[in-house]
Amino acid sequence: MALGVTGGIACGKSEVGRILRRSGVPVVDADLLAHDLMRPGRPVYRAVVRRFGRGVVRASGGIDRAALGRVVFADPAARGDLNALVHPAVRRARERWMRDALRRKPVAAAIVPLLFETGAGDAFDAVICVAAPRCEVMKRLRARGLTGVEAAQRVRAQMPLRKKRRLADRVIENDGTLADLARATRRVLASVLEEEKRNHV
């Protein structure tokens, strides 16, 4: 069973991924796949540098993600260009990983922040949306060093959370403690697996 984990920015998707791993579910993060694909020398890296110039490259040669973020979150056309360069390669890598993981385990999960935005919903047997209150999201983004304006830009760049909630099969509300989140995640996992079992009886 292939699980997709999505949700709003800074809503706790990575923490849900860690909880799933502790529950024995293999997890891959599409953002980490993108980081790997943008390592110096790789085709995606070269394409990004060609499109955005040396201003998004660190002195060490790697992509300066903060500089790239400032460009693409201020310019929807630039963001579309970046997505067109990166998302197809990430999708191929994620699908390869999922095939391999499901040969070894009955269930595996992929964290895909832009799952619905990129039309990836059909790749999963069930999609879980992680949601958090907007005030908490803004606080977390500012803690990452973003200004209020930059944080708001990143929130606006994604599909509204209320729409993601509607499209998902399950929603995990991250509005309490880490222990609350762990319980909610395990509860949703059990529910999804039980439904899958019933569907295959």
XYZ file of C-alpha atoms in Angstrom:
201
model
C 0.000 0.000 0.000
C 1.430 3.361 -1.079
C 0.669 6.250 1.295
C 1.085 9.878 0.313
C 1.703 12.395 3.098
C 1.063 16.034 2.236
C -0.200 19.192 3.901
C 0.628 22.827 4.330
C 4.114 24.233 4.771
C 5.409 23.944 8.373
C 2.433 21.788 9.383
C 4.529 18.864 10.651
C 4.844 16.533 7.654
C 8.433 15.589 8.511
C 7.493 14.784 12.095
C 4.648 12.568 10.862
C 7.225 10.856 8.641
C 9.442 10.165 11.665
C 6.462 8.721 13.566
C 5.600 6.464 10.616
C 9.222 5.244 10.474
C 9.100 4.394 14.172
C 5.923 2.420 13.391
C 7.870 0.336 10.858
C 6.768 2.133 7.681
C 9.530 3.021 5.170
C 9.313 6.744 4.342
C 10.864 8.887 1.621
C 10.751 12.693 1.544
C 10.337 14.311 -1.890
C 12.176 17.427 -0.650
C 15.240 15.311 0.181
C 15.051 13.663 -3.239
C 15.020 17.161 -4.760
C 18.079 18.154 -2.705
C 19.912 15.077 -3.990
C 18.918 15.765 -7.597
C 20.251 19.328 -7.274
C 23.728 18.266 -6.179
C 26.508 19.827 -8.303
C 27.051 18.059 -11.595
C 23.639 16.434 -11.804
C 21.349 17.264 -14.766
C 18.752 19.059 -12.613
C 21.498 21.155 -10.981
C 22.811 22.216 -14.378
C 19.309 23.089 -15.592
C 18.583 25.174 -12.471
C 21.857 27.107 -12.790
C 21.204 27.725 -16.494
C 17.754 29.122 -15.725
C 18.485 31.118 -12.556
C 22.158 32.010 -12.923
C 25.168 31.913 -10.604
C 23.349 34.087 -8.066
C 21.693 30.947 -6.670
C 25.004 29.070 -6.303
C 27.028 29.040 -3.081
C 30.789 29.628 -3.077
C 31.126 25.888 -2.417
C 29.280 25.141 -5.682
C 25.999 23.879 -4.225
C 22.610 25.498 -4.737
C 21.922 28.336 -2.294
C 18.387 27.292 -1.382
C 17.669 30.522 0.508
C 18.648 32.643 -2.505
C 16.673 30.423 -4.865
C 13.676 30.599 -2.523
C 13.766 34.396 -2.480
C 13.608 34.406 -6.283
C 10.880 31.828 -6.839
C 8.553 32.772 -3.993
C 8.501 36.386 -5.188
C 7.815 35.439 -8.828
C 5.145 32.873 -9.788
C 6.604 32.470 -13.306
C 10.045 31.678 -11.880
C 8.449 29.231 -9.439
C 6.699 27.520 -12.348
C 10.017 27.239 -14.197
C 11.711 25.686 -11.162
C 8.872 23.204 -10.674
C 9.045 22.202 -14.352
C 12.783 21.520 -13.999
C 12.653 19.637 -10.703
C 9.293 17.874 -10.282
C 9.472 15.347 -13.154
C 12.845 14.047 -11.926
C 11.617 13.939 -8.324
C 8.507 12.026 -9.406
C 10.599 9.410 -11.247
C 12.919 8.985 -8.250
C 9.972 8.740 -5.845
C 8.191 6.145 -7.973
C 11.372 4.027 -8.192
C 11.795 4.239 -4.424
C 8.145 3.280 -3.817
C 8.346 0.228 -6.099
C 11.462 -0.980 -4.282
C 10.007 -0.295 -0.820
C 6.769 -2.170 -1.559
C 8.726 -5.244 -2.619
C 10.043 -5.427 0.943
C 7.125 -4.079 3.015
C 3.322 -4.132 2.670
C 3.072 -0.368 3.225
C 5.396 2.549 2.437
C 4.932 6.316 2.547
C 6.171 9.314 0.586
C 6.120 12.868 1.955
C 5.138 15.045 -1.016
C 4.498 18.684 -0.045
C 3.011 19.583 -3.453
C 1.226 16.267 -3.972
C -2.068 17.741 -5.162
C -0.468 20.715 -6.926
C 1.583 18.336 -9.107
C -1.280 15.931 -9.805
C 0.386 13.056 -7.946
C -2.697 11.904 -6.030
C -3.333 8.928 -8.318
C 0.095 7.485 -7.460
C -1.110 6.617 -3.935
C -3.633 4.226 -2.427
C -4.408 6.783 0.290
C -3.392 10.384 0.924
C -2.953 11.842 4.415
C -3.018 15.620 4.902
C -1.163 17.104 7.891
C -2.762 20.368 9.026
C -1.851 22.989 11.628
C -3.328 26.358 12.691
C -2.089 29.270 10.565
C -0.733 31.155 13.586
C 1.421 28.137 14.463
C 2.601 27.785 10.860
C 3.678 31.444 10.737
C 5.488 31.088 14.067
C 7.398 28.024 12.801
C 8.354 29.750 9.553
C 9.652 32.807 11.418
C 11.650 30.446 13.648
C 13.311 29.176 10.443
C 14.584 32.702 9.830
C 11.934 33.953 7.407
C 10.424 37.406 7.672
C 6.662 37.727 8.046
C 6.418 38.693 4.355
C 8.535 35.710 3.229
C 6.508 33.342 5.408
C 3.243 34.635 3.940
C 4.639 34.259 0.393
C 5.434 30.597 1.030
C 1.993 29.903 2.469
C 0.293 31.620 -0.495
C 2.440 29.690 -2.989
C 0.716 26.432 -2.034
C -2.815 25.185 -2.544
C -5.025 26.421 0.330
C -4.956 24.002 3.241
C -8.757 23.775 3.319
C -8.684 22.390 -0.245
C -5.963 19.866 0.622
C -8.104 18.709 3.541
C -11.033 18.089 1.181
C -8.935 16.173 -1.345
C -7.172 13.937 1.198
C -8.464 10.577 2.423
C -7.448 11.334 6.019
C -6.433 14.464 7.937
C -4.014 14.613 10.876
C -4.547 17.725 13.002
C -1.214 18.938 14.377
C -2.591 21.378 16.932
C -1.269 19.893 20.180
C 1.857 18.288 21.610
C 4.247 15.890 19.872
C 2.652 13.085 21.876
C -0.759 14.141 20.530
C 0.636 14.112 16.994
C 2.128 10.647 17.489
C -1.198 9.284 18.718
C -3.110 10.909 15.856
C -0.636 9.554 13.294
C -0.785 6.005 14.637
C -4.585 6.202 14.744
C -4.784 7.328 11.107
C -2.273 4.671 10.029
C -4.319 1.950 11.742
C -7.509 3.275 10.135
C -6.002 3.339 6.636
C -4.596 -0.183 6.999
C -7.900 -1.502 8.339
C -9.785 0.001 5.403
C -7.275 -1.475 2.965
C -7.714 -4.888 4.590
C -11.524 -4.669 4.314
C -11.286 -3.699 0.657
C -9.246 -6.811 -0.098
C -11.350 -9.347 1.781
